[in-house]
mmCIF file of C-alpha atoms and ligand atoms in Angstrom:
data_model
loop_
_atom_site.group_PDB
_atom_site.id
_atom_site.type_symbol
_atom_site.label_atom_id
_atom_site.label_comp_id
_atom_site.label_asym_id
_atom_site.label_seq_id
_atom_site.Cartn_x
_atom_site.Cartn_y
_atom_site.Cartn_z
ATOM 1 C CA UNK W 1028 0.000 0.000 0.000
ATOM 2 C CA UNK W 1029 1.719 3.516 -1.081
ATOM 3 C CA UNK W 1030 0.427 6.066 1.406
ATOM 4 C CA UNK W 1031 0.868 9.510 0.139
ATOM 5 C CA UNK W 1032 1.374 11.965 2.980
ATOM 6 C CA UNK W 1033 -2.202 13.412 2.647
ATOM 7 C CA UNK W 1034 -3.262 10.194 3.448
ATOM 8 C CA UNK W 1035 -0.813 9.781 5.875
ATOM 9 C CA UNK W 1036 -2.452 12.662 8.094
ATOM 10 C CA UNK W 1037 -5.792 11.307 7.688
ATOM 11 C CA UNK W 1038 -4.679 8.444 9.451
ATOM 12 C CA UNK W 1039 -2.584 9.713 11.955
ATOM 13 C CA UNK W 1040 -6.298 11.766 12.885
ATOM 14 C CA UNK W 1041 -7.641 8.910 13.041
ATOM 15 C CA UNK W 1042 -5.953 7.011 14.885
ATOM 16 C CA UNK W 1043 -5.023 10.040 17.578
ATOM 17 C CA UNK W 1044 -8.789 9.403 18.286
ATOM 18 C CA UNK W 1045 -9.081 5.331 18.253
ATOM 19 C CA UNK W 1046 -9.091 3.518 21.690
ATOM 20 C CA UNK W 1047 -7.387 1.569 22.711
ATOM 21 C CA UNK W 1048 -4.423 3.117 21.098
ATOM 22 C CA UNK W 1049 -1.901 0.488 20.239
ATOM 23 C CA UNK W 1050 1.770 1.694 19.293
ATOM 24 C CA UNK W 1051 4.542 -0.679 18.951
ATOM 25 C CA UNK W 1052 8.077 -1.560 17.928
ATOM 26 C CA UNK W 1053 11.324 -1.643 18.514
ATOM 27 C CA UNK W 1054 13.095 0.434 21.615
ATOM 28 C CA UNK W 1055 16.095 1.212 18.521
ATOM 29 C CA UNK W 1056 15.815 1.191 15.200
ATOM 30 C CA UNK W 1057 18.998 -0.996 14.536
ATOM 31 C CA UNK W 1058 19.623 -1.464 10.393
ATOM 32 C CA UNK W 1059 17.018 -1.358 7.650
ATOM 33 C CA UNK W 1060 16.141 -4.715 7.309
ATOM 34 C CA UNK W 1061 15.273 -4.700 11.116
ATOM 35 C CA UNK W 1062 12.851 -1.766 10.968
ATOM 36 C CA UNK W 1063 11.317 -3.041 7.910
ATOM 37 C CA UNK W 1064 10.686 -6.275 9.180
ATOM 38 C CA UNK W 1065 9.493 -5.418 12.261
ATOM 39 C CA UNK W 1066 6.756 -3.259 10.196
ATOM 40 C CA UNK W 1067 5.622 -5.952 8.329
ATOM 41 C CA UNK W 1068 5.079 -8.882 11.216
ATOM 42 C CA UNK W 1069 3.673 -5.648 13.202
ATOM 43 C CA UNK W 1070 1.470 -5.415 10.519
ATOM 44 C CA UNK W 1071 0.754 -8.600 9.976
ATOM 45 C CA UNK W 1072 -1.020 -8.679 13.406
ATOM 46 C CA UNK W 1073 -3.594 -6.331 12.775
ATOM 47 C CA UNK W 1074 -3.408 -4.760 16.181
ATOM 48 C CA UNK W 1075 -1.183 -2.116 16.065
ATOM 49 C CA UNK W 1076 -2.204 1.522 15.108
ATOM 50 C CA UNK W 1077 1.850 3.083 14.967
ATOM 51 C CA UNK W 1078 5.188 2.048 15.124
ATOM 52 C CA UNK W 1079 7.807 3.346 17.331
ATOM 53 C CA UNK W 1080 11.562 3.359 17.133
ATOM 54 C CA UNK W 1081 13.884 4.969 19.123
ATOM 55 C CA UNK W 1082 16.532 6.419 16.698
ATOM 56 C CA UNK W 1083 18.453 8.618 19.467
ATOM 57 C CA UNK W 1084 18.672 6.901 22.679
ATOM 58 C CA UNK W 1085 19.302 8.518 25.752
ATOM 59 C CA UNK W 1086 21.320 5.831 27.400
ATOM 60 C CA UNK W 1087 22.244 5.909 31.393
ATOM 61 C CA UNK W 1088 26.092 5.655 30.939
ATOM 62 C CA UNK W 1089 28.155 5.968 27.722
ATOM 63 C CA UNK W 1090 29.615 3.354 25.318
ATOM 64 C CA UNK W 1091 26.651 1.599 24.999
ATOM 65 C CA UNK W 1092 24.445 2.025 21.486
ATOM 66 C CA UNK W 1093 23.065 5.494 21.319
ATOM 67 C CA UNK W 1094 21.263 4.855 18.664
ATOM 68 C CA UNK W 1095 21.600 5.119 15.229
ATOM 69 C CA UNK W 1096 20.952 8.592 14.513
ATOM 70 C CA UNK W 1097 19.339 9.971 11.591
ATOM 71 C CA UNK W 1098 20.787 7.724 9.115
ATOM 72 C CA UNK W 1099 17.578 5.447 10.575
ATOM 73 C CA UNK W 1100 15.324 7.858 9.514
ATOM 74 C CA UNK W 1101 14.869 6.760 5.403
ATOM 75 C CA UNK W 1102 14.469 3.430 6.651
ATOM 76 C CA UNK W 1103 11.288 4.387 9.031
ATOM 77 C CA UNK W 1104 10.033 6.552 6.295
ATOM 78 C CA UNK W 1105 10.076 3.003 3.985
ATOM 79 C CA UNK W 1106 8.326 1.168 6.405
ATOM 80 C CA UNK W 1107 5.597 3.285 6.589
ATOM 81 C CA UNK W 1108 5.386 3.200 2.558
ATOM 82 C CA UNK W 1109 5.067 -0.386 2.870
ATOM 83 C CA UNK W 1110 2.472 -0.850 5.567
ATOM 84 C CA UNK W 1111 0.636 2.353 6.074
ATOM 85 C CA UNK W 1112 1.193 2.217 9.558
ATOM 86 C CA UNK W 1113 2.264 5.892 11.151
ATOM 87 C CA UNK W 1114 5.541 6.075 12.773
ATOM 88 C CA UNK W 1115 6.840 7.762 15.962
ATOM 89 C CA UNK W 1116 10.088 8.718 17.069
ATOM 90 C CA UNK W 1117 11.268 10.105 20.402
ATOM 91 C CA UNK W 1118 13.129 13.968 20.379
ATOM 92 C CA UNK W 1119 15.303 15.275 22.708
ATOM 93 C CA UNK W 1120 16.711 18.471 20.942
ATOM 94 C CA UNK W 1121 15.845 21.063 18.438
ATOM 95 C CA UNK W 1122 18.252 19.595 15.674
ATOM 96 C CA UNK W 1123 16.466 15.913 16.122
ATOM 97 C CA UNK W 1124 12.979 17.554 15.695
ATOM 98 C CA UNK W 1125 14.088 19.399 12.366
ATOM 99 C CA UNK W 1126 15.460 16.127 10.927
ATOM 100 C CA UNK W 1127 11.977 14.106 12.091
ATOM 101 C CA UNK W 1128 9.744 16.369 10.127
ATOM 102 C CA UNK W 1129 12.383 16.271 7.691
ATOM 103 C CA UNK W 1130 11.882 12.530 6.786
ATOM 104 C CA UNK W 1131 7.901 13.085 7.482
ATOM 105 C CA UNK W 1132 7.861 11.332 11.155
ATOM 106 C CA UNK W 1133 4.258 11.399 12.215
ATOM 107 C CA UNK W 1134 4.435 11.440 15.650
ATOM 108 C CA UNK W 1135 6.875 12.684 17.987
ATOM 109 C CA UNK W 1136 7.643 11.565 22.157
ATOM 110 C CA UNK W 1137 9.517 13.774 24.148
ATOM 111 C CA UNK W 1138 11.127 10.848 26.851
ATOM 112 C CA UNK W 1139 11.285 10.654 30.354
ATOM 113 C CA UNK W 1140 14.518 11.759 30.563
ATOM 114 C CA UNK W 1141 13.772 14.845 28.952
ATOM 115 C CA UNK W 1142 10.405 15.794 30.637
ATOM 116 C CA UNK W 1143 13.123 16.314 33.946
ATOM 117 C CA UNK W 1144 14.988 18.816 31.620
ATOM 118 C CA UNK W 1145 12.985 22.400 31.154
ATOM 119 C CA UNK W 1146 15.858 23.567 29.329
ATOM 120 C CA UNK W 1147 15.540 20.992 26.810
ATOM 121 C CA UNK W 1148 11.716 20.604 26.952
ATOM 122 C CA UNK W 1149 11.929 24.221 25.976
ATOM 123 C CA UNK W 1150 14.539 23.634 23.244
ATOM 124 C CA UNK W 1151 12.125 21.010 21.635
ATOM 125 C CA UNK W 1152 9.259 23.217 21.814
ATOM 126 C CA UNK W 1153 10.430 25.938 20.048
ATOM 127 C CA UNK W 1154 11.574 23.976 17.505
ATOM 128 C CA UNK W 1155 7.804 22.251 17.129
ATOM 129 C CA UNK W 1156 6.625 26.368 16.773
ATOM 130 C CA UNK W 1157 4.362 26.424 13.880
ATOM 131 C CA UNK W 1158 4.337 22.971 13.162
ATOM 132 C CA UNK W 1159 0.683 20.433 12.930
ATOM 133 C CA UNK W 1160 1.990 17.168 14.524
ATOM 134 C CA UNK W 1161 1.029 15.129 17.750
ATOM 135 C CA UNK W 1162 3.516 15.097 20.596
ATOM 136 C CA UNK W 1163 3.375 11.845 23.493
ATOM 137 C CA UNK W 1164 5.589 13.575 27.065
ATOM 138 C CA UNK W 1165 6.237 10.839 28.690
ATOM 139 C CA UNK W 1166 6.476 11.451 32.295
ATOM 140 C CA UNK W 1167 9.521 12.741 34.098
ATOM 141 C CA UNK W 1168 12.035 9.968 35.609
ATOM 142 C CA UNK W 1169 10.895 11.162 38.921
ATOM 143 C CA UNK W 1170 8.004 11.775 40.565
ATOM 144 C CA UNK W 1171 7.369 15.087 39.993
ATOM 145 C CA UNK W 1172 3.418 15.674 38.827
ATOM 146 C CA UNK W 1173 5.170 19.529 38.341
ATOM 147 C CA UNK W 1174 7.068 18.888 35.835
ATOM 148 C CA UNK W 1175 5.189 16.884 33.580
ATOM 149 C CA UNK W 1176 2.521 19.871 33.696
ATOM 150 C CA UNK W 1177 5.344 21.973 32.967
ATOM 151 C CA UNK W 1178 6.281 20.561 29.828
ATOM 152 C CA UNK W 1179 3.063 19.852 28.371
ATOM 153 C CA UNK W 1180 2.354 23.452 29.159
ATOM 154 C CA UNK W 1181 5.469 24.299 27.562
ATOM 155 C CA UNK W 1182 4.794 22.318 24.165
ATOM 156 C CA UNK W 1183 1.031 23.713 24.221
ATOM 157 C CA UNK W 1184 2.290 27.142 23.999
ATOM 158 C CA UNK W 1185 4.325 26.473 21.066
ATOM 159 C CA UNK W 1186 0.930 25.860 19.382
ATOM 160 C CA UNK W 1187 1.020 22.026 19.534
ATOM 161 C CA UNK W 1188 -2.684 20.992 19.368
ATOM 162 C CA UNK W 1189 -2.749 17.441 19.884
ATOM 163 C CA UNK W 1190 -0.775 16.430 23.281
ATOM 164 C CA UNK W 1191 -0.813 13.005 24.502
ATOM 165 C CA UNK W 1192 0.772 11.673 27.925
ATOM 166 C CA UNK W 1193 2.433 8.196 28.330
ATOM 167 C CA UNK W 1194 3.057 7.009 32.124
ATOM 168 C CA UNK W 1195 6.143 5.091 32.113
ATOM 169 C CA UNK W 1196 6.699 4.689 35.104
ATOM 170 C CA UNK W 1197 9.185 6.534 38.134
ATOM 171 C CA UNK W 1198 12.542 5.574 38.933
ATOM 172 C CA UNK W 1199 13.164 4.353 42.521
ATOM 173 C CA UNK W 1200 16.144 3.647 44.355
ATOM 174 C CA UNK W 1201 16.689 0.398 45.068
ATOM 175 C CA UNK W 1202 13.557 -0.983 43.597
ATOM 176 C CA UNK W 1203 13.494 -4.474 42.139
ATOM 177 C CA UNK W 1204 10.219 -5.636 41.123
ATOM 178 C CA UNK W 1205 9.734 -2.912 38.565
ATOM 179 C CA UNK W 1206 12.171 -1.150 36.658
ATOM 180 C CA UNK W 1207 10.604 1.882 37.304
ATOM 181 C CA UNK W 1208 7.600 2.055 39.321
ATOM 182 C CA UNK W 1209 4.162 2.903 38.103
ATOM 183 C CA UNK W 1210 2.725 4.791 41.247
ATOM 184 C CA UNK W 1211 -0.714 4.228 39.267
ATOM 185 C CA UNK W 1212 -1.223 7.208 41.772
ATOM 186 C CA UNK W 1213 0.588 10.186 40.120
ATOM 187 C CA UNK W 1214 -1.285 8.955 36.581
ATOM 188 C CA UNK W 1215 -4.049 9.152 37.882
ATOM 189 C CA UNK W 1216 -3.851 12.226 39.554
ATOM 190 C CA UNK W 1217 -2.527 13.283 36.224
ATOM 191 C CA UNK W 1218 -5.237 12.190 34.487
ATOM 192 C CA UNK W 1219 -7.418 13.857 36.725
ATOM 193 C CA UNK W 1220 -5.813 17.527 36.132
ATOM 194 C CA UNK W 1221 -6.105 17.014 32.088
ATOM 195 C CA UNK W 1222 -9.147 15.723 31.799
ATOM 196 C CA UNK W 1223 -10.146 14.260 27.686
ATOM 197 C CA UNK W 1224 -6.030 14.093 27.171
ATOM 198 C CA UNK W 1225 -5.201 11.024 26.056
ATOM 199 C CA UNK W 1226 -2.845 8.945 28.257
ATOM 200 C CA UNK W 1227 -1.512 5.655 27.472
ATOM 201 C CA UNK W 1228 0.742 3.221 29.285
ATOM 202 C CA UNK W 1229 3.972 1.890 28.717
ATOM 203 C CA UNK W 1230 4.514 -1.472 30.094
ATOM 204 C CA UNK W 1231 7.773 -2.415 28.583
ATOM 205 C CA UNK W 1232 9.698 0.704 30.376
ATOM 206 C CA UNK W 1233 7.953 -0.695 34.007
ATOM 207 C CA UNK W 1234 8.489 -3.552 34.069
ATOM 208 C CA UNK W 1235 11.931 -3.591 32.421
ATOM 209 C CA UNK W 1236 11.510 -7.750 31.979
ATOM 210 C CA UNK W 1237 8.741 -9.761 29.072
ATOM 211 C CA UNK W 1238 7.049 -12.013 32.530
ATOM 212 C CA UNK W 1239 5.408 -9.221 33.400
ATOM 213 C CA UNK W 1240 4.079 -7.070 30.787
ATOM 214 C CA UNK W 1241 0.747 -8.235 30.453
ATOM 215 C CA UNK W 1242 -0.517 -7.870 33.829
ATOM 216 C CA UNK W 1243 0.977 -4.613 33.897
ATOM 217 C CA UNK W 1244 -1.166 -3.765 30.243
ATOM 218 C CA UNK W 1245 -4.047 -5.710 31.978
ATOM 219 C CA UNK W 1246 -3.962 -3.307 34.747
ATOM 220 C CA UNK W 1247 -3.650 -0.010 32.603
ATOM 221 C CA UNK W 1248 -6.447 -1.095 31.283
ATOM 222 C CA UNK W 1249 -8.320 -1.436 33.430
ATOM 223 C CA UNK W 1250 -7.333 2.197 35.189
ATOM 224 C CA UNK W 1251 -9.135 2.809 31.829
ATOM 225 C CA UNK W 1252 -5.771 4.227 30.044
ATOM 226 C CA UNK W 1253 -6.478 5.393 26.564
ATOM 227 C CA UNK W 1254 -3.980 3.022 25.066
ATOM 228 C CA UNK W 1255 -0.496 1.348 25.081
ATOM 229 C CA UNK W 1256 3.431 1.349 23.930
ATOM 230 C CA UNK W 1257 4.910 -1.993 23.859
ATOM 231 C CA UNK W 1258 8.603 -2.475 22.811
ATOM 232 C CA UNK W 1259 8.730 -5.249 19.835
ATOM 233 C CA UNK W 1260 11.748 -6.798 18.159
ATOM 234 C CA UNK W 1261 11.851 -9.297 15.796
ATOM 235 C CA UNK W 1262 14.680 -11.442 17.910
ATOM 236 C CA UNK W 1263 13.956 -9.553 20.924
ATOM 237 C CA UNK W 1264 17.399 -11.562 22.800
ATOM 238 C CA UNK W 1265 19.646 -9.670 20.316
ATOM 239 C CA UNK W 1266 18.043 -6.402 20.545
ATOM 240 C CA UNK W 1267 20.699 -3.520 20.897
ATOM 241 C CA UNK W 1268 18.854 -1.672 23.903
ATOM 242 C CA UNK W 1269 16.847 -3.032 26.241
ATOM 243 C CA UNK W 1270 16.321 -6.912 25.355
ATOM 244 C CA UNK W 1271 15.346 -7.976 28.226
ATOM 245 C CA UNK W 1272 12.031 -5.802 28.131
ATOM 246 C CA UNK W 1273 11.194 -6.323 24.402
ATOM 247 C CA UNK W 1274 8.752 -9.260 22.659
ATOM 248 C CA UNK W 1275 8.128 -10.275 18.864
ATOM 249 C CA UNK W 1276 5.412 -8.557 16.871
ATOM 250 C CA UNK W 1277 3.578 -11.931 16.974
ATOM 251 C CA UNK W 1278 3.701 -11.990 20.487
ATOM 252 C CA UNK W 1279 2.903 -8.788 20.657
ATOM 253 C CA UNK W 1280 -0.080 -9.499 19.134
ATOM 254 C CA UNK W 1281 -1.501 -12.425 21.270
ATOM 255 C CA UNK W 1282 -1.105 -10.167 24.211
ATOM 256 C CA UNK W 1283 -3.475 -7.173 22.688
ATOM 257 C CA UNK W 1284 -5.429 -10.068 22.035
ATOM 258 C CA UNK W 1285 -5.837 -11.417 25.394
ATOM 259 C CA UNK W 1286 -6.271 -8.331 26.861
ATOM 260 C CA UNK W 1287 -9.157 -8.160 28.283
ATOM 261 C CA UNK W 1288 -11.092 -4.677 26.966
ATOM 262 C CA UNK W 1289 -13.536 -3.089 29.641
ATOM 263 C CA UNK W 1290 -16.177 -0.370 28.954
ATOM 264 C CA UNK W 1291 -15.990 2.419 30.976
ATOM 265 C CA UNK W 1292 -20.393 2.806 31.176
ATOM 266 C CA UNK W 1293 -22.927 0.884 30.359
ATOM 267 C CA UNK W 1294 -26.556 2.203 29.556
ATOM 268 C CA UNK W 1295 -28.322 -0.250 32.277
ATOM 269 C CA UNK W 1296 -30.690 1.324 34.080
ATOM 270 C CA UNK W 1297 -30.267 -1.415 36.581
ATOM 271 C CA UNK W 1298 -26.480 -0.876 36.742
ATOM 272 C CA UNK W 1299 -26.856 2.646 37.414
ATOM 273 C CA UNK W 1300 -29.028 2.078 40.089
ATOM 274 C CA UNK W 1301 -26.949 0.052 41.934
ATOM 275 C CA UNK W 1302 -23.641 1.355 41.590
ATOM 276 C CA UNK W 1303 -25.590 4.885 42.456
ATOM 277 C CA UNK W 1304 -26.333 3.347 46.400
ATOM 278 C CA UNK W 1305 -23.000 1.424 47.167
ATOM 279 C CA UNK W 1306 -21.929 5.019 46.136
ATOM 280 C CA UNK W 1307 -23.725 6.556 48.782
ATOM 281 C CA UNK W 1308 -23.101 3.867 50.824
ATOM 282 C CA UNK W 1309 -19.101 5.126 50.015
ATOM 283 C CA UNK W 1310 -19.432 8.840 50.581
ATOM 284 C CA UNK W 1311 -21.177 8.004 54.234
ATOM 285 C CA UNK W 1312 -18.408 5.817 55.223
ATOM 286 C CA UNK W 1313 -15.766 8.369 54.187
ATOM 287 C CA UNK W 1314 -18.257 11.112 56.201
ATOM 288 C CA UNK W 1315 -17.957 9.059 58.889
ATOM 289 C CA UNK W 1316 -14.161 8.658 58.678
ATOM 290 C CA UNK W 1317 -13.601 12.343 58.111
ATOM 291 C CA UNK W 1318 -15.773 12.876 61.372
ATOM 292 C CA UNK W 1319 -13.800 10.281 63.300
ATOM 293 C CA UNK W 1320 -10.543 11.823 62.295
ATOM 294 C CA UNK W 1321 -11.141 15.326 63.099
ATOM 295 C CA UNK W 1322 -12.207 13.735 66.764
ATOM 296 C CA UNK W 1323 -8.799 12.143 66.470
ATOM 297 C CA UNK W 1324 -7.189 15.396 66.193
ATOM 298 C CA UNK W 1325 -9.476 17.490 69.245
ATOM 299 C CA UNK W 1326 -7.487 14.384 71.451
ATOM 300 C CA UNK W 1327 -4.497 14.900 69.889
ATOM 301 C CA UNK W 1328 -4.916 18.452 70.678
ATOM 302 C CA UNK W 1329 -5.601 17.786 74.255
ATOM 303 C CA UNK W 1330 -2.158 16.085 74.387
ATOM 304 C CA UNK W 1331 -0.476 18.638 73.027
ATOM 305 C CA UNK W 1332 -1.874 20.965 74.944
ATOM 306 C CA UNK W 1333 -0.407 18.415 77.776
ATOM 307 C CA UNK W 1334 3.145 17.979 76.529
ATOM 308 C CA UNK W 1335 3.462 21.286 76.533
ATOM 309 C CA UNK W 1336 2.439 21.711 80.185
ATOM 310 C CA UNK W 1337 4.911 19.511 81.347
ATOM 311 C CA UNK W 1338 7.316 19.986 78.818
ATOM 312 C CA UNK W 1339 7.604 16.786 76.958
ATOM 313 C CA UNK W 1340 8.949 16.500 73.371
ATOM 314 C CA UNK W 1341 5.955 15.464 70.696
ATOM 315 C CA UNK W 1342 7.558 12.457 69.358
ATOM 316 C CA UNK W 1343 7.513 9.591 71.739
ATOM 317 C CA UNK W 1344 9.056 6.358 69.272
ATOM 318 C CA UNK W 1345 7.750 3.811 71.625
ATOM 319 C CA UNK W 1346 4.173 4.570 71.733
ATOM 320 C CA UNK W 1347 4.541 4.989 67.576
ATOM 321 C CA UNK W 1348 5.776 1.878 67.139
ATOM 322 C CA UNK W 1349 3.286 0.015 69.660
ATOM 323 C CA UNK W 1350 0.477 2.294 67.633
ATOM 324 C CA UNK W 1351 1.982 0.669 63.997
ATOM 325 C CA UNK W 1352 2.168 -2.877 65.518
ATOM 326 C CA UNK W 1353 -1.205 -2.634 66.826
ATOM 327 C CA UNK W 1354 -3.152 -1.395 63.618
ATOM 328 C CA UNK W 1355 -0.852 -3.644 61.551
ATOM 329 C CA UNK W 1356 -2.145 -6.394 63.470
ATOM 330 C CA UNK W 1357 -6.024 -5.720 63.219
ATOM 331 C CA UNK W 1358 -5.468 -4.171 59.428
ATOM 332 C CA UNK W 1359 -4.690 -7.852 58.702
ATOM 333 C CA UNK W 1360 -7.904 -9.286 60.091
ATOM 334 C CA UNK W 1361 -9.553 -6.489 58.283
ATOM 335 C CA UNK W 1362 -8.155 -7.230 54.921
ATOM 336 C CA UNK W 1363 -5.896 -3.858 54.722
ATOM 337 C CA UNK W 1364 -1.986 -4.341 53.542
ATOM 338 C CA UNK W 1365 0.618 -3.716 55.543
ATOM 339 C CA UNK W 1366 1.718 -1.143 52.739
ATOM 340 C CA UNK W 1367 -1.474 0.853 52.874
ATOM 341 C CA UNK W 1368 -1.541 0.948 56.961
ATOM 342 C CA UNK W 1369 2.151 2.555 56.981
ATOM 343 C CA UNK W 1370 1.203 5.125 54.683
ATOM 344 C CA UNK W 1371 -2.334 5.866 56.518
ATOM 345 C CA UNK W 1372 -1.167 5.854 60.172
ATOM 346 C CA UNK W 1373 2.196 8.325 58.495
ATOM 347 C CA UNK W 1374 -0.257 10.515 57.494
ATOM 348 C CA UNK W 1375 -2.542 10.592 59.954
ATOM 349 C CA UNK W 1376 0.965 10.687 62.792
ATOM 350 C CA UNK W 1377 2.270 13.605 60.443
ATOM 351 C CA UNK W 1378 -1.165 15.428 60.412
ATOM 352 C CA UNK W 1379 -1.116 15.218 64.240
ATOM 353 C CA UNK W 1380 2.496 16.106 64.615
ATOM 354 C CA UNK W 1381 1.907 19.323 62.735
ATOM 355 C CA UNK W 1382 -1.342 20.188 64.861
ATOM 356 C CA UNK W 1383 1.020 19.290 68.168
ATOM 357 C CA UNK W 1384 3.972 21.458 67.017
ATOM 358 C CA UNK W 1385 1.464 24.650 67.098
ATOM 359 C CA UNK W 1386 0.328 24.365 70.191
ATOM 360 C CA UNK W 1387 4.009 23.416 71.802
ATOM 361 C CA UNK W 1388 5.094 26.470 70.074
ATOM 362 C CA UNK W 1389 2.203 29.219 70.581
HETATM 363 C C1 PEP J 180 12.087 4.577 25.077
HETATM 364 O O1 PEP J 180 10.861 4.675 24.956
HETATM 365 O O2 PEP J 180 12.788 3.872 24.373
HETATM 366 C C2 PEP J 180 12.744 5.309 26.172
HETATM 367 C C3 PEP J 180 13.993 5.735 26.093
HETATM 368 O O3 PEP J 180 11.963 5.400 27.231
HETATM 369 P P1 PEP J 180 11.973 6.384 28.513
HETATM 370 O O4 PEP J 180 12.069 7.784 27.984
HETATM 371 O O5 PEP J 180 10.640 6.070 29.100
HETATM 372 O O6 PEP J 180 13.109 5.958 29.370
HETATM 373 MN MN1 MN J 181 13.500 1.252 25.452
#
């Protein structure tokens, strides 16, 4: 199929809108044959809507393969020819945006190691001044809501129309399970503050390992995410950059199709109904909790108020710990994780700390 590049943005349009979005391929474009291949048995599947490639790769530490450079570019630009299928390529500076549009890239990503940089967030902005093309941020390396806002604000006010977010997850020290952690929480919270922008996940970069990528993609799903990127390779064990993480198109396309697609509403009247009162039945509960807590704090008032009297410091690390072991232990009869008490009783300890430290010091 010759696509001409009319065509080509009638499809991109088209597919900017189609859910899920599905956007595979390699995490380097490597040689020609490589890129064209991987087209083709992407193709071939019928599930994917655009191919990546990585074709400058910001790599941790040097030496290793930084990608082929722009010399990739022709090759992408052939293996849309052949298949119809849009590409996308991630940008980093101005330079790399200029050559993109030069060999009629279709999409662009701005990577996570970028979305930390302002500087060069900027850089790639003002190169994208002027110019009608969709733009993915993925989010920062580090948890930092701020500055993904930041740069899709930036890229918005170079005129960029159609924005798109992809939650790659956060880099954590000494994490193991995930290469970088989702913290489904900060896309969420994301998705909350850009409401209709279209965010899709990308397993391969979280879980940095094939075992896992499905239930990851089974779970942005399911946190009804727009879409997905999944890194393919056509002998994934001999990919240049990050082989561990990558799967063939075919496989590829057994896990799209084994994903299993939920609606986000239904038209039953009957459903409505009763989702409407266990709803209520949730808002009393967290009524009830909010009431309970603020009671928690008049006591915790009253013992600040007695500290300070007699002069005792606000943090006693005995009766914390015997308060953590205690709720640990009846959080486990009640079904709650030992994960999710820590960070409720911090919270809550914090929230009474700070109400403590006024009175000790008014
Ligand atoms: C990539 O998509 O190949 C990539 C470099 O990812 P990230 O920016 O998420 O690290
Ligand atoms: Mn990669």
């Amino acid at each position: 199929m010759e696509a001409t590049e009319a065509k080509m943005k009638e499809i991109v349009q088209e597919k900017w809108q189609k859910r899920p979005l599905i956007i595979s391929g390699p995490c380097s474009a490597e040689t020609r044959d490589q890129v064209v291949e991987t087209a083709v048995r992407l193709h071939k599947t019928g599930k994917v809507d655009m191919m990546r490639a990585g074709i400058w790769k910001p790599r941790t530490r040097p030496g290793s393969f930084e990608g082929i450079g722009a010399k990739g570019l022709p090759w992408l630009q052939e293996a849309k020819k052949l298949t119809g299928i849009p590409v996308a390529v991630e940008v980093a500076t101005g330079k790399q945006v200029e050559d993109a549009l030069n060999f009629e890239v279709d999409v662009l990503w701005i990577g996570a190691r970028t979305t930390v940089n302002p500087f060069s967030v900027q850089e790639v902005a003002d190169a994208l001044r002027g110019v009608d093309i969709p733009v993915l941020i993925k989010n920062p390396i580090n948890p930092d809501l701020e500055l993904w806002i930041g740069a899709v604000e930036r890229v918005a006010k170079a005129g960029i129309k159609q924005i798109g977010l992809i939650h790659r997850g956060f880099s954590s020290y000494g994490n193991t399970e995930y290469r970088n952690a989702p913290m489904w929480h900060l896309a969420i919270e994301m998705k909350r503050r850009n409401p209709g922008m279209l965010i899709i996940n990308d397993p391969s970069h979280i879980c940095g390992r094939r075992d896992i990528l499905q239930e990851v993609a089974q779970e942005a799903i399911d946190l009804d995410f727009d879409g997905l990127i999944i890194e393919s390779h056509i002998d994934p064990d001999k990919a240049w950059s990050d082989a561990k993480q990558q799967i063939t198109p075919e496989k590829l396309g057994e896990m799209i199709g084994s994903i299993r697609w939920r609606k986000e509403d239904i038209a039953s009247e009957e459903y409505h109904a009763a989702m409407e009162k266990m709803r209520q039945q949730i808002n009393q509960l967290d009524d009830e909790l909010l009431q309970i807590l603020g009671q928690r704090m008049k006591v915790a008032d009253k013992i600040g108020q007695y500290k300070k009297e007699n002069n005792i410091t606000i943090l006693q690390t005995n009766r914390w710990n015997s308060i953590l072991e205690r709720a640990y232990g009846k959080g486990e009869k009640l079904g709650l994780s030992k994960e999710f008490i820590t960070k409720y009783f911090d919270a809550v300890h914090m929230e009474s700390i700070n109400h403590q430290n006024k009175i000790l010091n008014s």
